[in-house]
PDB file of C-alpha atoms in Angstrom:
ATOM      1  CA  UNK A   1      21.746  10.455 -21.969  1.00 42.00           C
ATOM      2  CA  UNK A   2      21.055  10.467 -18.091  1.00 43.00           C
ATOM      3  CA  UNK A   3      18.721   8.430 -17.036  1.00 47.00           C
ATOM      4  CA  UNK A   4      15.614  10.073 -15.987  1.00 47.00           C
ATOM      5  CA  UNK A   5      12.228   8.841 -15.207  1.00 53.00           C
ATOM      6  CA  UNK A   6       9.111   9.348 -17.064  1.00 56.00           C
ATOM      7  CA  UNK A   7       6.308   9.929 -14.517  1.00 51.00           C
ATOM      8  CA  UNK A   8       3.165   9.212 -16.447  1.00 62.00           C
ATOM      9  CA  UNK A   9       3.812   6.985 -18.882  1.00 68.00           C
ATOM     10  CA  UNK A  10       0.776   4.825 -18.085  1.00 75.00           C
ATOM     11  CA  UNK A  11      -1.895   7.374 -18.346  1.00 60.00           C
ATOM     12  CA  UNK A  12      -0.573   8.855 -21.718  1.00 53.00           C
ATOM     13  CA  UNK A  13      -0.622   5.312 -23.502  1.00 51.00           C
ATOM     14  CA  UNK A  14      -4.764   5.131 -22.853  1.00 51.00           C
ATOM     15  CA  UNK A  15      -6.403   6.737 -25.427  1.00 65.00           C
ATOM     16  CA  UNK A  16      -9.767   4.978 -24.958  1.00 83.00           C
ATOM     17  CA  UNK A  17     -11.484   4.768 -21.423  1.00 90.00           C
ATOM     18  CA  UNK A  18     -10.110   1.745 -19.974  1.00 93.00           C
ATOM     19  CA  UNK A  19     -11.767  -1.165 -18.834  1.00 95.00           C
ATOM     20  CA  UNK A  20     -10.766  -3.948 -16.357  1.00 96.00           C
ATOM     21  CA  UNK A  21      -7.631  -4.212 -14.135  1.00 98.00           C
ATOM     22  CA  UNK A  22      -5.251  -1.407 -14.398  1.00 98.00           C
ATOM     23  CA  UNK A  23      -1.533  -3.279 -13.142  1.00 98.00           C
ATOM     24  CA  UNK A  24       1.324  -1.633 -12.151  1.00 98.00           C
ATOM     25  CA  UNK A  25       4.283  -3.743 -10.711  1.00 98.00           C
ATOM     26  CA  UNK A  26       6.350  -1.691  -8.027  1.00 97.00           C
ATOM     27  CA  UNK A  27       9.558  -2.985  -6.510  1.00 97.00           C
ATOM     28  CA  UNK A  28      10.112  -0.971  -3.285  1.00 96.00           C
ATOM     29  CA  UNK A  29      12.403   1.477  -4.701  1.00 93.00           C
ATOM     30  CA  UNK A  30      10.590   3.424  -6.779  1.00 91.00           C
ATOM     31  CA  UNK A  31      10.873   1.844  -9.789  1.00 94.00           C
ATOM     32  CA  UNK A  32       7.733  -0.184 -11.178  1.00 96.00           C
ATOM     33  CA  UNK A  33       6.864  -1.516 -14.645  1.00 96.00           C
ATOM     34  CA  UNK A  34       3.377  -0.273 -16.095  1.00 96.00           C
ATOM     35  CA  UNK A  35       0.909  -0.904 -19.096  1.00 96.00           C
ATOM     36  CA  UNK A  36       2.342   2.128 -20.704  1.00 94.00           C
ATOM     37  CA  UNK A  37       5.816   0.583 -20.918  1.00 95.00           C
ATOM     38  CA  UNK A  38       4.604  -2.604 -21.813  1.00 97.00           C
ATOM     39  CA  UNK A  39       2.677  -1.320 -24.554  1.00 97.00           C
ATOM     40  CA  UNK A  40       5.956   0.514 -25.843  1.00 97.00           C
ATOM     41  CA  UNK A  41       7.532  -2.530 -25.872  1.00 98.00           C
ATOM     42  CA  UNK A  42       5.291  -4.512 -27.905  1.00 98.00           C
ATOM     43  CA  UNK A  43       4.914  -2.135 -30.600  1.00 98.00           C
ATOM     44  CA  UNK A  44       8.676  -1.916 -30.697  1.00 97.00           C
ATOM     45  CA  UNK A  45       8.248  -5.213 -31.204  1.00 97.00           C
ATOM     46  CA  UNK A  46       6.200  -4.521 -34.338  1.00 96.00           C
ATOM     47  CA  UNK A  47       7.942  -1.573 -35.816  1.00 95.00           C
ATOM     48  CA  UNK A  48      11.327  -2.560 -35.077  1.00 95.00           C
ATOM     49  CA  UNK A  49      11.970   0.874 -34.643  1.00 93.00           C
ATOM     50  CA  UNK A  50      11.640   3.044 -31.552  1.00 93.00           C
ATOM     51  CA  UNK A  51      10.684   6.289 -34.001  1.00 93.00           C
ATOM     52  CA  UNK A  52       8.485   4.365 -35.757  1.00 95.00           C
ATOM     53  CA  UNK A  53       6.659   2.942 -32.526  1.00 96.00           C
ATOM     54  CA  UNK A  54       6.544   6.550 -31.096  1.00 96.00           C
ATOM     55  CA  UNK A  55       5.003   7.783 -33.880  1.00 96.00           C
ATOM     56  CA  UNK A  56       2.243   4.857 -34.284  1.00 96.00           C
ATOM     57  CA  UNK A  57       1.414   5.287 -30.300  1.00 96.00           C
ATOM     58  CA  UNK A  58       1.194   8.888 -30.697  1.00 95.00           C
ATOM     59  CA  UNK A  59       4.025  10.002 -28.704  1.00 95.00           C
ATOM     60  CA  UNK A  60       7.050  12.246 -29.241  1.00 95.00           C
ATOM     61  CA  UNK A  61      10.425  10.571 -29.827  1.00 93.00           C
ATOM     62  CA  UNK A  62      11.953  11.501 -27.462  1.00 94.00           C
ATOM     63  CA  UNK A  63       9.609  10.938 -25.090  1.00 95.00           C
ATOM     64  CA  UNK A  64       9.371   7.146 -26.206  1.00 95.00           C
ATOM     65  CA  UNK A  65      13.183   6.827 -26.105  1.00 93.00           C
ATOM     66  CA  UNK A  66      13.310   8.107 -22.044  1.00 94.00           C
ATOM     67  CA  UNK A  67      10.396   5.514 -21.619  1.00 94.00           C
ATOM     68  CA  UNK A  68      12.900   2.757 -22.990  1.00 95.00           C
ATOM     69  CA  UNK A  69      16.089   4.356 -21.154  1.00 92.00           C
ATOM     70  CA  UNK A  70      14.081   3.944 -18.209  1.00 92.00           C
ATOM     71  CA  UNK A  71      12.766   0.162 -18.866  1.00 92.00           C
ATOM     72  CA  UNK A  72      16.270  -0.693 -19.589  1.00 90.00           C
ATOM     73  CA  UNK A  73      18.016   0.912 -16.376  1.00 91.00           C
ATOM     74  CA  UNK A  74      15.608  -0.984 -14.456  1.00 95.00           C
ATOM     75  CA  UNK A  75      16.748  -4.442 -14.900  1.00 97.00           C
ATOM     76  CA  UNK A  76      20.396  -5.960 -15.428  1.00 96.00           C
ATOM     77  CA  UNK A  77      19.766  -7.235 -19.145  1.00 95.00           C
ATOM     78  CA  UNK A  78      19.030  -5.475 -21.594  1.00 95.00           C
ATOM     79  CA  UNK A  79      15.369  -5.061 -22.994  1.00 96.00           C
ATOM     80  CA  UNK A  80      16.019  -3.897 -27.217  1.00 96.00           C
ATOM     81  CA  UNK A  81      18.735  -4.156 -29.417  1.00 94.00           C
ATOM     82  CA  UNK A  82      19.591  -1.787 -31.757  1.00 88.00           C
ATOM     83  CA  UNK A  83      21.582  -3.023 -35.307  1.00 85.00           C
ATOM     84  CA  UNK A  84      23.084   0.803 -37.127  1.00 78.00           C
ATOM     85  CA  UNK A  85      22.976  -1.062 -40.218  1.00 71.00           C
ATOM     86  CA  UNK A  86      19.264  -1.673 -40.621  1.00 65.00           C
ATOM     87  CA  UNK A  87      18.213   2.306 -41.052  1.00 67.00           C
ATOM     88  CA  UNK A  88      14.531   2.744 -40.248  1.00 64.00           C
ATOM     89  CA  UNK A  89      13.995  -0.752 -38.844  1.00 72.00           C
ATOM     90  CA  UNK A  90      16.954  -1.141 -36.961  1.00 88.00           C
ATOM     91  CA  UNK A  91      15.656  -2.031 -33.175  1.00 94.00           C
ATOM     92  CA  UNK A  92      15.083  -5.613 -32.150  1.00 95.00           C
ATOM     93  CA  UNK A  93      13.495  -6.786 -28.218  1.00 97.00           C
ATOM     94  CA  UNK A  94      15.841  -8.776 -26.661  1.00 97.00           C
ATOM     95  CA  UNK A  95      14.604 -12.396 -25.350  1.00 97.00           C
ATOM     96  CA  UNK A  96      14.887 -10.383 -21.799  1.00 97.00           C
ATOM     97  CA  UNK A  97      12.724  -7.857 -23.478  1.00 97.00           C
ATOM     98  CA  UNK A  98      10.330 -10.507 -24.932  1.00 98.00           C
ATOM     99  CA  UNK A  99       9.683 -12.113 -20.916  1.00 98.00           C
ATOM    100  CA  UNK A 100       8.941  -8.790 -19.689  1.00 98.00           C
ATOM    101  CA  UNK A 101       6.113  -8.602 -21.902  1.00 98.00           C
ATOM    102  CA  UNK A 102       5.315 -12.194 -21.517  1.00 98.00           C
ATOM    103  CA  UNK A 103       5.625 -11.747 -17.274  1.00 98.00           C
ATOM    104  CA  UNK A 104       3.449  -8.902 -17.286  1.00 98.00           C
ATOM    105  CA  UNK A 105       0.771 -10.046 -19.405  1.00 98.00           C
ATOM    106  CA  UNK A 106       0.849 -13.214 -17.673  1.00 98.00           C
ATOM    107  CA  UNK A 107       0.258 -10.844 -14.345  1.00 98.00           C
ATOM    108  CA  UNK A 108      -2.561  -9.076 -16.387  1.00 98.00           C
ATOM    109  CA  UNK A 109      -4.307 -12.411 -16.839  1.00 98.00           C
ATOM    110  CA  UNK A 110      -4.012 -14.024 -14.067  1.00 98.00           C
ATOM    111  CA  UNK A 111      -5.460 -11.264 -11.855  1.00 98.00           C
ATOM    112  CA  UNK A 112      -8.452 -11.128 -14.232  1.00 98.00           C
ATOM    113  CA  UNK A 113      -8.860 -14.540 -14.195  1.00 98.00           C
ATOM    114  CA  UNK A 114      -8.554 -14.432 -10.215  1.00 98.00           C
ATOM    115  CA  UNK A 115     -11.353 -11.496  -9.676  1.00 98.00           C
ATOM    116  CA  UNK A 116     -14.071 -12.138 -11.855  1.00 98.00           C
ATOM    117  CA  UNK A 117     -16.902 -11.698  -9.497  1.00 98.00           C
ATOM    118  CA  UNK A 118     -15.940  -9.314  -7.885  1.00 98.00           C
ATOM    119  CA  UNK A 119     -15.097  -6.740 -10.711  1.00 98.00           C
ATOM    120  CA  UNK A 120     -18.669  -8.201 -11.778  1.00 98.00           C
ATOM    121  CA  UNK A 121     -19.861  -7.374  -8.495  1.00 98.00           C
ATOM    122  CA  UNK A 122     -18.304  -3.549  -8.425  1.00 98.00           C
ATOM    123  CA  UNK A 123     -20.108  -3.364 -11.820  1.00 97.00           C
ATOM    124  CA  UNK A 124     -23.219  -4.146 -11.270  1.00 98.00           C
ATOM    125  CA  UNK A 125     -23.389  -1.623  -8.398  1.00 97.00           C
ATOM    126  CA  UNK A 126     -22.114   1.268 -10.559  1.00 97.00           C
ATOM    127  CA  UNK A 127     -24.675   4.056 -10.801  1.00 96.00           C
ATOM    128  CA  UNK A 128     -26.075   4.913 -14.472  1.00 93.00           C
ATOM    129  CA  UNK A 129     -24.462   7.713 -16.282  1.00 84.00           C
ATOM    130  CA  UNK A 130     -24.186  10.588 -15.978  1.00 69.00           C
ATOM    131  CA  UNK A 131     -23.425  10.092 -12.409  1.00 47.00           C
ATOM    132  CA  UNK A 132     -25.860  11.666 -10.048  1.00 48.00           C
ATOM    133  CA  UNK A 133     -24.449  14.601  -7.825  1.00 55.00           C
ATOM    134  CA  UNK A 134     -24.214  13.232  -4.142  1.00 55.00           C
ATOM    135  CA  UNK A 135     -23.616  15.313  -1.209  1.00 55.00           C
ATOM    136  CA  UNK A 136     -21.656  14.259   1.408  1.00 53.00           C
ATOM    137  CA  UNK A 137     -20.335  16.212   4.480  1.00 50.00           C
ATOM    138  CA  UNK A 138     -18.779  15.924   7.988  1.00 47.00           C
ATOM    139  CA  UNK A 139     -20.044  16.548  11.292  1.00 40.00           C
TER     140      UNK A 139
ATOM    141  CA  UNK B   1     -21.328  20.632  -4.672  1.00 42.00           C
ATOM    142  CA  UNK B   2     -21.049  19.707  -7.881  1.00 43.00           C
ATOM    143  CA  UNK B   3     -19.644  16.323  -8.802  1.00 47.00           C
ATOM    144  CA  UNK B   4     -15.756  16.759  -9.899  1.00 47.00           C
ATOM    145  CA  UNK B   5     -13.247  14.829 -10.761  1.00 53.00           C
ATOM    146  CA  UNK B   6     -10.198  14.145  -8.483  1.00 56.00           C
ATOM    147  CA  UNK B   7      -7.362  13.014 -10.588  1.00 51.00           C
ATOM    148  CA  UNK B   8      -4.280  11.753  -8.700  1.00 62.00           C
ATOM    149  CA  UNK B   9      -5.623  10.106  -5.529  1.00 68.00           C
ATOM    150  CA  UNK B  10      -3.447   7.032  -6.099  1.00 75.00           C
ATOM    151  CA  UNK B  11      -0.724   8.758  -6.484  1.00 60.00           C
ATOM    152  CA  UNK B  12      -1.180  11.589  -3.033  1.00 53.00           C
ATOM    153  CA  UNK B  13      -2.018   8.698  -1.155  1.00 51.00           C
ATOM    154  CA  UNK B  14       1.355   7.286  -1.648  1.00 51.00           C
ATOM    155  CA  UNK B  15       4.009   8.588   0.721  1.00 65.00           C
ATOM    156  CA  UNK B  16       6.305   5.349   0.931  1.00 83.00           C
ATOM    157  CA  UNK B  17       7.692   3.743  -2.328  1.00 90.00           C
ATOM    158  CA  UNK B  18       5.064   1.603  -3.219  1.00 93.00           C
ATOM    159  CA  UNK B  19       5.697  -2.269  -3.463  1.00 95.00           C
ATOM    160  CA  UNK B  20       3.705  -4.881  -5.077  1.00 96.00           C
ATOM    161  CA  UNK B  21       1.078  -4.210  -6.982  1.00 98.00           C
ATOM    162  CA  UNK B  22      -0.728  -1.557  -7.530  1.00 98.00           C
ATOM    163  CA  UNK B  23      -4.025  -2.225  -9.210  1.00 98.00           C
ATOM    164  CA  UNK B  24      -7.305   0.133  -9.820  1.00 98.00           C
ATOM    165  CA  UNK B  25     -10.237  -1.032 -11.394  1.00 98.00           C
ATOM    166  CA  UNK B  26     -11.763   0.899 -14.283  1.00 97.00           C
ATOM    167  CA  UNK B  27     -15.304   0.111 -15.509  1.00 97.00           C
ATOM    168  CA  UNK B  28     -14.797   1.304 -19.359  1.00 96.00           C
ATOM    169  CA  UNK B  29     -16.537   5.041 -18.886  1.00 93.00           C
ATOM    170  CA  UNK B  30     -13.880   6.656 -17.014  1.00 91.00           C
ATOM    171  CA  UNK B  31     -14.842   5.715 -13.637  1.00 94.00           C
ATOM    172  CA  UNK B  32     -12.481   3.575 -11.328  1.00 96.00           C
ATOM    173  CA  UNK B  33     -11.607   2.861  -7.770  1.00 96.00           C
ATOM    174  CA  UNK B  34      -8.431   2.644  -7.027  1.00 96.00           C
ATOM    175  CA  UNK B  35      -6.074   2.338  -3.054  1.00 96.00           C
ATOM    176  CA  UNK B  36      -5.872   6.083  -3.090  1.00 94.00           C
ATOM    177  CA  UNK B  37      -9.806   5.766  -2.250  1.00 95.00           C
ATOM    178  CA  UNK B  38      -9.858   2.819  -0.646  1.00 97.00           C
ATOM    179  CA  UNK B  39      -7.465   3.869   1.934  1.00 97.00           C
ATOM    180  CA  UNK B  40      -9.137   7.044   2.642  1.00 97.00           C
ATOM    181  CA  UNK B  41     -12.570   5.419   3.318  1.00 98.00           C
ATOM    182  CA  UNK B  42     -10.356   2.426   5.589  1.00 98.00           C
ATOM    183  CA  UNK B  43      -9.708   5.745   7.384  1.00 98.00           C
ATOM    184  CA  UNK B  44     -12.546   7.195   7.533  1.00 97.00           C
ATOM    185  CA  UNK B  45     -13.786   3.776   8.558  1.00 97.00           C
ATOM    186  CA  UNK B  46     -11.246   4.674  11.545  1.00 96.00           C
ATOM    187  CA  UNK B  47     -11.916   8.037  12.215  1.00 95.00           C
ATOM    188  CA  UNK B  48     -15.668   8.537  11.870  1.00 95.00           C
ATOM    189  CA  UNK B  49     -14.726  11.952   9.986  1.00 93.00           C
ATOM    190  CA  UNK B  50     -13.627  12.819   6.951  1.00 93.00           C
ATOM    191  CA  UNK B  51     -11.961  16.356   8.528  1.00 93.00           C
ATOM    192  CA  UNK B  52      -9.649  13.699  10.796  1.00 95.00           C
ATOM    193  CA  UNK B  53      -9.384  10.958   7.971  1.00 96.00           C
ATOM    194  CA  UNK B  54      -8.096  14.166   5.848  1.00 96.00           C
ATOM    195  CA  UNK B  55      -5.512  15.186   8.672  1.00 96.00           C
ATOM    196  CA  UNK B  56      -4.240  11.754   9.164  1.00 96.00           C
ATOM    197  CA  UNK B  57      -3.529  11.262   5.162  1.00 96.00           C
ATOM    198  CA  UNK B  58      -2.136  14.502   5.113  1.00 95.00           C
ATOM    199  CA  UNK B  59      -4.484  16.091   2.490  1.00 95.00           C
ATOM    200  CA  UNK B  60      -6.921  18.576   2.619  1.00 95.00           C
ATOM    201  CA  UNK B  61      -9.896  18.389   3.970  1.00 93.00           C
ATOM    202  CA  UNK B  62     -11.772  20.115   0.505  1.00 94.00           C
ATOM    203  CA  UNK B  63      -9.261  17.138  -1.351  1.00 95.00           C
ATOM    204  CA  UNK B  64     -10.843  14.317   0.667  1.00 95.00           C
ATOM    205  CA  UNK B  65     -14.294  15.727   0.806  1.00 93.00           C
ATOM    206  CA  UNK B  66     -14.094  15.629  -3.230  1.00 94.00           C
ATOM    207  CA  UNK B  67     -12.740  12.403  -3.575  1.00 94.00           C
ATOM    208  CA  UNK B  68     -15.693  10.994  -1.197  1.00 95.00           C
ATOM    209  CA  UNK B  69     -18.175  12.561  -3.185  1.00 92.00           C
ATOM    210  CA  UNK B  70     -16.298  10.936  -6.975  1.00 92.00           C
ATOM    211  CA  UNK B  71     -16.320   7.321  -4.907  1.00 92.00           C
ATOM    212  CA  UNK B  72     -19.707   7.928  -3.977  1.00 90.00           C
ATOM    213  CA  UNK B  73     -21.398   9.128  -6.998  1.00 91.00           C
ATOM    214  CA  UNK B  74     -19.554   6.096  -8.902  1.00 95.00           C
ATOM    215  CA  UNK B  75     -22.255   4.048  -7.019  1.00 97.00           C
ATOM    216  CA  UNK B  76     -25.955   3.494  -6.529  1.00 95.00           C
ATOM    217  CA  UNK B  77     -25.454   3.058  -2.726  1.00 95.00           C
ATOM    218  CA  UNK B  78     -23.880   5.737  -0.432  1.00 95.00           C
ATOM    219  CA  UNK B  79     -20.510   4.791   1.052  1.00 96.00           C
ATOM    220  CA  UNK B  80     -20.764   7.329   3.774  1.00 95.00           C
ATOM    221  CA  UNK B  81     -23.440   8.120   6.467  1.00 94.00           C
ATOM    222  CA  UNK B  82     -23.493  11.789   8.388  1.00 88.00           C
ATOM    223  CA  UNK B  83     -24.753  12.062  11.665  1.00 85.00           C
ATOM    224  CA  UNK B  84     -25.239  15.524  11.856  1.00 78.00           C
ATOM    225  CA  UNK B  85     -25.694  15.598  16.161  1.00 71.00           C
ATOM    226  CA  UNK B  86     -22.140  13.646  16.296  1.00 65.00           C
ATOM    227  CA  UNK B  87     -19.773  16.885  16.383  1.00 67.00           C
ATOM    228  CA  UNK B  88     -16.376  15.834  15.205  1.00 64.00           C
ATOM    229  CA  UNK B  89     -16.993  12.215  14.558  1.00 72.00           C
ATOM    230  CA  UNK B  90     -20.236  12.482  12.410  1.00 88.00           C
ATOM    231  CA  UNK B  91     -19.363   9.687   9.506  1.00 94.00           C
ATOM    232  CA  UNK B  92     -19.847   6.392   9.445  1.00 95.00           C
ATOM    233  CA  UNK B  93     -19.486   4.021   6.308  1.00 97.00           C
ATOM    234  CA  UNK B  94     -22.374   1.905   5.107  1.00 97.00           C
ATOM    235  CA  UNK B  95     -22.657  -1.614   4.780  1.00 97.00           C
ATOM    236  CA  UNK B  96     -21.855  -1.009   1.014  1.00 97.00           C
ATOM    237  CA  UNK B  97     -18.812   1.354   1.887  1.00 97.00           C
ATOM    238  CA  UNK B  98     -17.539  -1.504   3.934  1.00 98.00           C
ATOM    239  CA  UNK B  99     -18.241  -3.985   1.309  1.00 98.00           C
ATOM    240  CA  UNK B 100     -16.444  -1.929  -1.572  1.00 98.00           C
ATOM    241  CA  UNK B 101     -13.747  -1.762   0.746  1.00 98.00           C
ATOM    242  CA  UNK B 102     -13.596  -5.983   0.998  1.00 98.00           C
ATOM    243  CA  UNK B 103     -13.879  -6.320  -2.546  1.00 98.00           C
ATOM    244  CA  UNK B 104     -11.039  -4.310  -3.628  1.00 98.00           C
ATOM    245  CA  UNK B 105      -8.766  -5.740  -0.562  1.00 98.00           C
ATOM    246  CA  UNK B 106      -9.664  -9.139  -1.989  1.00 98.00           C
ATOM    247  CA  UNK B 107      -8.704  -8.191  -5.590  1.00 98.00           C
ATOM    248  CA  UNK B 108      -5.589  -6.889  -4.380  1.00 98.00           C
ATOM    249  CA  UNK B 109      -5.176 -10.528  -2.368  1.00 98.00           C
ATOM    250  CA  UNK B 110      -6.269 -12.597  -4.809  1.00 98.00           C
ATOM    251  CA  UNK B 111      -3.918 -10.749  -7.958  1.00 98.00           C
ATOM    252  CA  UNK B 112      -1.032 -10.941  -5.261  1.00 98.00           C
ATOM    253  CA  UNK B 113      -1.915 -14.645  -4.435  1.00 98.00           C
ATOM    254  CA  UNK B 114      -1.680 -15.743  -8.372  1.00 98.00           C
ATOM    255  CA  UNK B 115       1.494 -13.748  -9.607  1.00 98.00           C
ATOM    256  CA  UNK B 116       4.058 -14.767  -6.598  1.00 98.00           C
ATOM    257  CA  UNK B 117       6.698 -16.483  -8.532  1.00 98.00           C
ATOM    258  CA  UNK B 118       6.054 -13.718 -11.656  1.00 98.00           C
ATOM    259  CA  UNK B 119       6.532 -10.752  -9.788  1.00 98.00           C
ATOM    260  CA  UNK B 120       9.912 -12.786  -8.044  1.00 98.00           C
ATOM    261  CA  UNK B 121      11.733 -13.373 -11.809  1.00 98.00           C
ATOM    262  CA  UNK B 122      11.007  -9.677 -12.331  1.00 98.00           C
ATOM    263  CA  UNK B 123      12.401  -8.590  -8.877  1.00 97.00           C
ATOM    264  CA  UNK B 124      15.589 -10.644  -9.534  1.00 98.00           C
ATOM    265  CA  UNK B 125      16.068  -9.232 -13.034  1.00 98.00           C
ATOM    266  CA  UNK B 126      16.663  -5.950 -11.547  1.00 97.00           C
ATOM    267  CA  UNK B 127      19.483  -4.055 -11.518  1.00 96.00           C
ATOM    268  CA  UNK B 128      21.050  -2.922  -8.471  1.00 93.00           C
ATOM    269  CA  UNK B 129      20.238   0.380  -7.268  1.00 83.00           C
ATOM    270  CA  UNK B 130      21.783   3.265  -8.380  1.00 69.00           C
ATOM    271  CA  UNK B 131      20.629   2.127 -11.200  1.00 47.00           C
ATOM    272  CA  UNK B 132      23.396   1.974 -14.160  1.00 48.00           C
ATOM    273  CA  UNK B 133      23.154   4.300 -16.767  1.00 55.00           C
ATOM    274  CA  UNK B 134      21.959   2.840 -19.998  1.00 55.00           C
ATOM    275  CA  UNK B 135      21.761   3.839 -23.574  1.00 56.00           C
ATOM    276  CA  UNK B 136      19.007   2.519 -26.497  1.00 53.00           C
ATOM    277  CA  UNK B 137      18.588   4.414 -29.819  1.00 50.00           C
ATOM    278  CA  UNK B 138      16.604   4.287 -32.732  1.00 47.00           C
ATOM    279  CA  UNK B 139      18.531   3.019 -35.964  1.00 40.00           C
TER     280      UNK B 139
END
């Protein structure tokens, strides 16, 4: 199958508000590594299976094997291994796979860890919900 | 004018492959800021307008006018001042505009700062561009 990019990978993986630092990685070219793929990856992880981690993270199959097509074109090793033998349960992360996940979490935390008071800062000034209408025009 | 949601600021704001990081900041309720906002209020910042700020990011001036009014009904304090006698260059930002502005540059800093030599093992792990067509499936 032809490589081809999933654009919104990222937002279709939250299914609860999310809270805290939202990290993308981009590399200049237009490729980037996200939550969303990171996410994919872990449950893979789980499953060992790519249907069976689609299905758990409530996406189509398809959609979850473009999402790993486009992981894997990304870098020069490859991220999951697949063994035909093993029906069902047949898909393994490669140790490349496993430091992508460790690299980006390790990003994840670090920022956090970095910006403490000021996300506690942007909190505290939030307005109370609902949010108030503002106006706000130009002269 | 009512309050509405702008989704894809971020992503309009970006006109160059991005590189780096690329962080928002979500508080848990759907709200977030994100560079998409920040840049326009730098901009603003610039411009003293949101009509020019709009014409220099190369969105509308209805698209920046909305996304003004999401950042600023996010927060207690107003990030914008009108001076209705200025024709033309009527906005200014406030002294908490400026200092939303500061603390999201500093996140940005500060993530960069602490992930150097992760975000260089994942730039070297790429493949070269175009990238090579790869396969994965499910067993």
């Amino acid at each position: 199958m032809k490589h081809q990019k999933v654009e919104d990978a990222d937002e279709t993986a939250a299914r609860k508000p999310r809270d805290g630092l939202f990290i993308r990685v981009y590399f200049g070219d237009g490729r980037h590594i996200g939550p969303g793929m990171i996410d994919l990856l872990e449950t893979i992880r789980t499953e060992k299976s790519i249907l069976s981690a689609a299905r758990k993270m409530g996406m189509s199959y398809r959609r979850a094997w473009l999402l790993v097509d486009e992981i894997a074109g990304n870098f020069r090793e490859p991220v999951v291994l697949t063994h035909p033998g093993r029906r069902g349960h047949g898909t393994d992360l490669t140790p490349f796979g496993e430091r992508l996940i460790a690299l980006y979490r390790d990003i994840e935390r670090r920022s956090a860890e970095a910006n403490g008071p000021a996300v506690a800062e942007l909190r505290a000034a939030l307005a109370p919900l609902p949010a108030p209408t503002t106006t706000a025009s130009d002269g």
